Each structure stands twice: as C-alpha cells, then as structure tokens.
Coordinates of C-alpha atoms and ligand atoms in Angstrom, one line a residue:
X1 CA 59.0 57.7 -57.7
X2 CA 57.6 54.1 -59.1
X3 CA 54.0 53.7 -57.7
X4 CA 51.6 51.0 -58.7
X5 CA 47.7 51.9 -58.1
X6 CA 45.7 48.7 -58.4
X7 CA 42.2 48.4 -57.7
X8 CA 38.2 47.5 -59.2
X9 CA 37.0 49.2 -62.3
X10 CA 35.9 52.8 -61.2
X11 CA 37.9 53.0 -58.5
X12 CA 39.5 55.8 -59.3
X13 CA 42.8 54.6 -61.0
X14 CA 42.8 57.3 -63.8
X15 CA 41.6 59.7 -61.6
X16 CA 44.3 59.7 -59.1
X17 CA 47.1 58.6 -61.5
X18 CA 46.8 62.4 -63.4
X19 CA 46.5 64.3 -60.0
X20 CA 50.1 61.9 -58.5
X21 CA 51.2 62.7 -62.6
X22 CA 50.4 66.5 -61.8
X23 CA 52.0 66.4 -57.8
X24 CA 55.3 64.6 -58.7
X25 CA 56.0 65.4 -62.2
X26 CA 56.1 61.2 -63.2
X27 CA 54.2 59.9 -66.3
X28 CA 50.8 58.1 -65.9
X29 CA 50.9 54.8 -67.8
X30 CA 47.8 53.8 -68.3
X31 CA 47.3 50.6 -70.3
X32 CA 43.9 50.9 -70.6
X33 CA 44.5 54.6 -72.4
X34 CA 47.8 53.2 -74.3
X35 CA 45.1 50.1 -75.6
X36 CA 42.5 53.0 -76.9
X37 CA 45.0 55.3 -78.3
X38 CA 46.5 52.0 -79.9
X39 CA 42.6 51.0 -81.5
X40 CA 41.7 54.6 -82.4
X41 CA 45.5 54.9 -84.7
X42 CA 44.1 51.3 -86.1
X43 CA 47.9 49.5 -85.0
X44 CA 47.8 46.0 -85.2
X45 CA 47.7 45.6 -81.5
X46 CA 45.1 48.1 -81.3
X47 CA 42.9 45.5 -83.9
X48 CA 43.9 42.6 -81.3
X49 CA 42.7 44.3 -78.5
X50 CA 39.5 45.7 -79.2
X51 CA 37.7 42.1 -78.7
X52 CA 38.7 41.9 -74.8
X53 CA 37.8 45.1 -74.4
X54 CA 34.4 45.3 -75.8
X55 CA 33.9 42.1 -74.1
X56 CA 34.9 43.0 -70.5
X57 CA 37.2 40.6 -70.6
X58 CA 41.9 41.0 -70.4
X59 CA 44.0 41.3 -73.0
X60 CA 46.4 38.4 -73.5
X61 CA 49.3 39.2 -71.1
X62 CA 51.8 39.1 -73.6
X63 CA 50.6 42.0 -75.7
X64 CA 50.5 43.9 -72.3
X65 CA 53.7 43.0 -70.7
X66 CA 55.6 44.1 -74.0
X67 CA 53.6 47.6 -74.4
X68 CA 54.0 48.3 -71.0
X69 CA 57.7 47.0 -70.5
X70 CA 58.5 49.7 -73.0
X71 CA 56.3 52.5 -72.1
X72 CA 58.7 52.0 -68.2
X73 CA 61.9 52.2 -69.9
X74 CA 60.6 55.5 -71.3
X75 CA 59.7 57.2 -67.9
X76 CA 63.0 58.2 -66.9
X77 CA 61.6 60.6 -64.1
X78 CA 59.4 57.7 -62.3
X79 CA 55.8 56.6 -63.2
X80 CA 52.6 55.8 -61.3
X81 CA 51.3 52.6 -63.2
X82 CA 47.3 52.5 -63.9
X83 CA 45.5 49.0 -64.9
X84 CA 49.3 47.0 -65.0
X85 CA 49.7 44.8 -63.7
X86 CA 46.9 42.9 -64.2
X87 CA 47.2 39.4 -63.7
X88 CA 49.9 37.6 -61.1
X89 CA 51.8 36.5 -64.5
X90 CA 52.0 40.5 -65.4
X91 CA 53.0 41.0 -61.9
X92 CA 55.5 38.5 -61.8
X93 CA 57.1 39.6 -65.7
X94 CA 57.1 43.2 -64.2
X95 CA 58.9 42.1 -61.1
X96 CA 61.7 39.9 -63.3
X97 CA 62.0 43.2 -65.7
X98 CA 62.8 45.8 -63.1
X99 CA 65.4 43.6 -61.0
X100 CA 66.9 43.7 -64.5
X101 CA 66.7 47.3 -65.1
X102 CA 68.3 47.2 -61.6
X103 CA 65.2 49.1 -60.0
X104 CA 61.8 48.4 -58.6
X105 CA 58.3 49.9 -57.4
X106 CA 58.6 52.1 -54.7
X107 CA 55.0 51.7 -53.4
X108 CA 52.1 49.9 -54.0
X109 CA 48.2 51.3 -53.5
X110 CA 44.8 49.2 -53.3
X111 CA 41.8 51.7 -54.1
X112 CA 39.2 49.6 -52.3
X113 CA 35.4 50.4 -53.7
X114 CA 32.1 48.8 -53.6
X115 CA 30.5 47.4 -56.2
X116 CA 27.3 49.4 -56.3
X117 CA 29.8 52.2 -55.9
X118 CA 31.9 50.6 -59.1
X119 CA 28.6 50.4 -61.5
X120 CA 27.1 53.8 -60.5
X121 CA 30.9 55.7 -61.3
X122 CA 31.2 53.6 -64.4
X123 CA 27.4 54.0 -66.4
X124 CA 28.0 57.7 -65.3
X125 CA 31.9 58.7 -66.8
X126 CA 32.6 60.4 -69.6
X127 CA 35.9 61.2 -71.1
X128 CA 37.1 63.4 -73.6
X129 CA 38.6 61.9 -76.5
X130 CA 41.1 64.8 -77.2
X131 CA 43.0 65.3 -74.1
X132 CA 41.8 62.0 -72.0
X133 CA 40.0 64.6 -69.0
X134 CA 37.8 62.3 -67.2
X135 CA 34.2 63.6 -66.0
X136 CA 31.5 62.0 -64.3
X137 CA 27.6 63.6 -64.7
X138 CA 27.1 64.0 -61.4
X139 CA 29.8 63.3 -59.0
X140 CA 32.5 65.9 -61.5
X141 CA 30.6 67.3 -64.1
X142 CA 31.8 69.4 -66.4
X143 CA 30.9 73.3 -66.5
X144 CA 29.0 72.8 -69.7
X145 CA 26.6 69.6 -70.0
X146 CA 28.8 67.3 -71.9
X147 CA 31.4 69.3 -72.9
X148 CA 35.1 69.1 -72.1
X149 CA 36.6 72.3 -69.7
X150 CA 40.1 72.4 -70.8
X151 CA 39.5 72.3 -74.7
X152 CA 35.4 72.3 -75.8
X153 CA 35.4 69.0 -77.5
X154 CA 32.1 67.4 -76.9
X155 CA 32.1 64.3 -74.4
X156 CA 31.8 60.5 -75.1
X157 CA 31.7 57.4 -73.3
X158 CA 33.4 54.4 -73.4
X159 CA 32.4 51.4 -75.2
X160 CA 32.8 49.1 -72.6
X161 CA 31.0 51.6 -70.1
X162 CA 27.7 50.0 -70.1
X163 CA 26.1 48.4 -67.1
X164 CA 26.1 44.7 -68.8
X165 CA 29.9 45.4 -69.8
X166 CA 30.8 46.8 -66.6
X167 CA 29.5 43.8 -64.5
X168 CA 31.4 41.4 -66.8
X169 CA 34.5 43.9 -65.9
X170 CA 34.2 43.3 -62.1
X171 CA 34.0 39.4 -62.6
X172 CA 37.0 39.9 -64.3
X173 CA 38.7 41.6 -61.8
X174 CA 37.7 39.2 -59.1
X175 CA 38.8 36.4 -60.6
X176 CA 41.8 37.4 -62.1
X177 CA 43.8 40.8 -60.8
X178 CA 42.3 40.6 -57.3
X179 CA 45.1 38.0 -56.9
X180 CA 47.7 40.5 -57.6
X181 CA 46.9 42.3 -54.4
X182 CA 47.8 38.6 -52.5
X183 CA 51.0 38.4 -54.9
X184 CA 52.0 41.7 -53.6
X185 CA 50.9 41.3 -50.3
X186 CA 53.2 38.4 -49.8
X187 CA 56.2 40.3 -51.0
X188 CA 55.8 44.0 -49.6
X189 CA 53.1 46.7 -47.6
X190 CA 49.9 47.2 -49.6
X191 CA 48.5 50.5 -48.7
X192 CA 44.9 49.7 -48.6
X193 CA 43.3 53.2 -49.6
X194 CA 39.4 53.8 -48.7
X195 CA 38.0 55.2 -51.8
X196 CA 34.3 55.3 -51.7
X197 CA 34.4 59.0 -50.8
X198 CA 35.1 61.8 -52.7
X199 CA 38.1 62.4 -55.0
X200 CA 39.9 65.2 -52.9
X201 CA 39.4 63.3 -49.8
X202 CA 40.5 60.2 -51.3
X203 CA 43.7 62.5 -52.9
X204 CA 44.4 63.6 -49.5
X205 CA 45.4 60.2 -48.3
X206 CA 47.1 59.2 -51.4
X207 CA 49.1 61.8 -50.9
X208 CA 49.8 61.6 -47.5
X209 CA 51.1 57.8 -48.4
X210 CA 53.2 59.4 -51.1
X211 CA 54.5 62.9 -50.3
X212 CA 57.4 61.3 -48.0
X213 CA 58.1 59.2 -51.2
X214 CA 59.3 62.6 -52.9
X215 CA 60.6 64.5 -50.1
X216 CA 57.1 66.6 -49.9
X217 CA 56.0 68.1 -46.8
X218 CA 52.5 67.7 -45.9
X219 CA 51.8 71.3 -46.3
X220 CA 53.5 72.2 -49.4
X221 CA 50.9 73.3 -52.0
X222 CA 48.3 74.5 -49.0
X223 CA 46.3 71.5 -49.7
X224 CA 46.1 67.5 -50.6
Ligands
AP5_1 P1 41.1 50.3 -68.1 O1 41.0 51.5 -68.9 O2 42.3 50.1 -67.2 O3 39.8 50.1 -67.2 P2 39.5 49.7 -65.7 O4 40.6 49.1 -64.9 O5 38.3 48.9 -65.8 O6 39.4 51.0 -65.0 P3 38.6 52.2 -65.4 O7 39.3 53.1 -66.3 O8 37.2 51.9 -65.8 O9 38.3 52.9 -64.0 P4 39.3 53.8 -63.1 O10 39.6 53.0 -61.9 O11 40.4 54.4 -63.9 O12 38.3 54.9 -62.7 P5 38.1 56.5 -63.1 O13 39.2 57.2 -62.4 O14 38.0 56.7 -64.6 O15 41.0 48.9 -69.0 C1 40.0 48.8 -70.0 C2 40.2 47.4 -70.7 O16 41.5 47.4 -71.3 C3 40.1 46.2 -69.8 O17 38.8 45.8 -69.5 C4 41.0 45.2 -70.6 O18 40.2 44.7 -71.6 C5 42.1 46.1 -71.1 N1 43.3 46.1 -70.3 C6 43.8 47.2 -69.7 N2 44.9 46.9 -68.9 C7 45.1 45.6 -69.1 C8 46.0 44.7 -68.6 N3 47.0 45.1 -67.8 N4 45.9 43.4 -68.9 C9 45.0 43.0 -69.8 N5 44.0 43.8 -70.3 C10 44.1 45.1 -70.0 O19 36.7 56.8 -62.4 C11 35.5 56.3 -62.9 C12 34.4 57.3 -62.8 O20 34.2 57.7 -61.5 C13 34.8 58.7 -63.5 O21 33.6 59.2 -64.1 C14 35.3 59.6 -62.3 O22 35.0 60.9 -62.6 C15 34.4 59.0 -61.2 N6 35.1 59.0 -59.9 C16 36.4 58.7 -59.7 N7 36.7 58.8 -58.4 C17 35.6 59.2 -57.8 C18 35.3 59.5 -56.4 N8 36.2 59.4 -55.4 N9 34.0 60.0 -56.1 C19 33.1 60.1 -57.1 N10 33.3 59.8 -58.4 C20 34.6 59.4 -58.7

C-alpha cells in the first residue's frame, strides 16, 4: 500500500499515519519527524531546517524531495506519507520519481479540520521525544500528567507549537500545500475525510477507505 494523508496542521496526520503504520504493517514517513530527528542528531540538514520550522514557514523543496525520495525507496512493504508532499513542485518531483521507480500512490486522503479546531489540537499536543507517542491534554492524555505511557519519559512540546507559530503554520498551508489537493484532484479521487471528531471515529473511516486497499475485511480486528 502507497497512501498519501495530506491535510492542515493538527489534523491528525501523525495521528492516523501510526495507527494505518500499525493496521497494514507499511512505514510512516513523516517529514516533519525525519526534519526533528535530523536537528536533534545536529546533521547539516537538520542545521538548515530549523529556521523554517521555528518560523512556521516550509523547508526549501529541494532538501525535502531528496530526504523523502530516499526514505520511499527504503519502504519496500508500502508507506503512508505524512507532511509530503507539500507544495505542487513536491507533488509533481514525487509524481516524476515513482513513474520511474515504475510504481505510484495507491490512494490519496484530505483530513479536512477547522481552524479553531487546528489551534486548539496544536497549543494542546505533546509528544514524547523518545519514542515519538503523540498526546494531547485533554482530548488523549496520558495516564500520568505529562508523562509518556509506553516508556515514562517526561513530555514536551514542540517548538513551533505555540499559538503565534501555529497561525503562521495555517497561512502556510493555505497558501502553499492547499494547492496540492487541486494538483491531485485534477489527476485522481481525493478522499475528502471529515476529521473534526474524534480519532477512533475518524480511524473508522480511514479505514473503511483503506481496508479494500489491503485485502482487509471490514470486520477483521473486531473494530476500526
Ligand atoms: P509537520 O511535523 O509535518 O507538522 P504539520 O503538518 O504542521 O502537522 P502536525 O504534526 O502539527 O499535525 P498533525 O496533522 O500530524 O496532527 P497530530 O496527529 O499530531 O511539519 C513541521 C514543520 O516541518 C513544517 O512547519 C515545515 O517547516 C517542515 N516541513 C515538514 N514537511 C515539509 C515539507 N514537505 N516541505 C517543507 N517543509 C516541511 O494531532 C495534533 C494534536 O491533536 C495531537 O495532540 C493529537 O493528540 C490531537 N488530535 C489528533 N486527532 C484528533 C482528533 N480526531 N480529536 C482530538 N484530538 C486529536
């Protein structure tokens, strides 16, 4: 399976990309994780990055197309992609890359989200920086205030998580990846995905769209 998930900051991206990682047994490429993991080791793409990011605003597309080009070619069992592409010039590098590779993306999904709904998820998440679980203090919170569940290590959040950050983020998106829906739009079925509610009922329908995708039957695992 090659899925793309676009969609607004806080949509949900990460959140659904590990639970279609989990279901299907593909990697999660996140380039917005590979760009932290890249600043926290200090590499010299990490050091280019971390202005954009702070800022709110994209890293140049060459930087991304390269990382991500080579983080497909080593996802032999399929991938859902998270945050790529971007912009319609990553869409369109993406595209040229995979007719070469002789494949291509299976299905695409637009998490659609408001924006009050987008600021409220964002100022609220916090991750942990050991194994990447992503929390939120009051719509998933973990067991322990501000600890993680699956290994203890106390909770942060990101940089660019603040409300001033965040609002730059969403013009960001508007003016320059919202497009990529229209690019793909044009060339194939967009599965628009409601995703205001909550993340299993959100899930449900993701993997409704999906399951036939990788031969699942609706009822496999009891539930979505
Ligand atoms: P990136 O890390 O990709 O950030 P983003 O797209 O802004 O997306 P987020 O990670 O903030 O949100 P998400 O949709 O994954 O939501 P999540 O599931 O965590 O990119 C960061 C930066 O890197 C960019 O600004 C840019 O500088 C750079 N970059 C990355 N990719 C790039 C590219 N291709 N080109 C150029 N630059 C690039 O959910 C958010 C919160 O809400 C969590 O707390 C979660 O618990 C909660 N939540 C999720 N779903 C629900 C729900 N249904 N109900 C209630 N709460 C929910």
């Amino acid at each position: 399976m090659r899925a793309v998930l676009l969609g607004a900051p806080g949509a949900g991206k990460g959140t659904h990309c590990k639970r279609i990682a989990e279901r299907y047994g593909v990697a999660h490429l996140s380039s917005g994780d590979i760009l932290r993991r890249e600043r926290a080791e200090g590499t010299e793409l990490g050091k280019k990055a971390q202005g954009y990011m702070d800022a709110g605003a994209l890293v140049p597309d060459d930087l991304i197309v390269e990382m991500m080009t080579k983080a497909i070619q080593q996802a032999p069992t399929g991938y859902v992609l998270d945050g790529f592409p971007r912009t319609v010039n990553q869409a369109e590098v993406l595209d040229k890359a995979l007719v070469a590779q002789k494949t291509g993306i299976d299905m695409v999904l637009d998490l659609r989200v408001s924006d009050g709904v987008v600021v409220e998820r964002i100022t609220g998440r916090r991750s942990c920086p050991k194994c990447g679980c992503v929390y939120h203090v009051k719509n998933m919170p973990p067991k322990v205030a501000d600890v993680c569940d699956r290994d203890g290590t106390p909770l942060v959040q990101r940089p660019d998580d603040t409300e001033k950050v965040v609002r730059n983020r969403l013009e960001t998106y508007y003016r320059q990846t919202e497009p990529v829906v229209d690019y793909y739009k044009a060339r194939r079925t967009v599965h628009d995905i409601e995703a205001d509610g909550d993340p299993d009922t959100v899930a449900a329908v993701i993997f409704q769209k999906l399951d036939p995708l990788a031969g699942k039957k609706k009822s496999r695992r009891g539930k979505a």
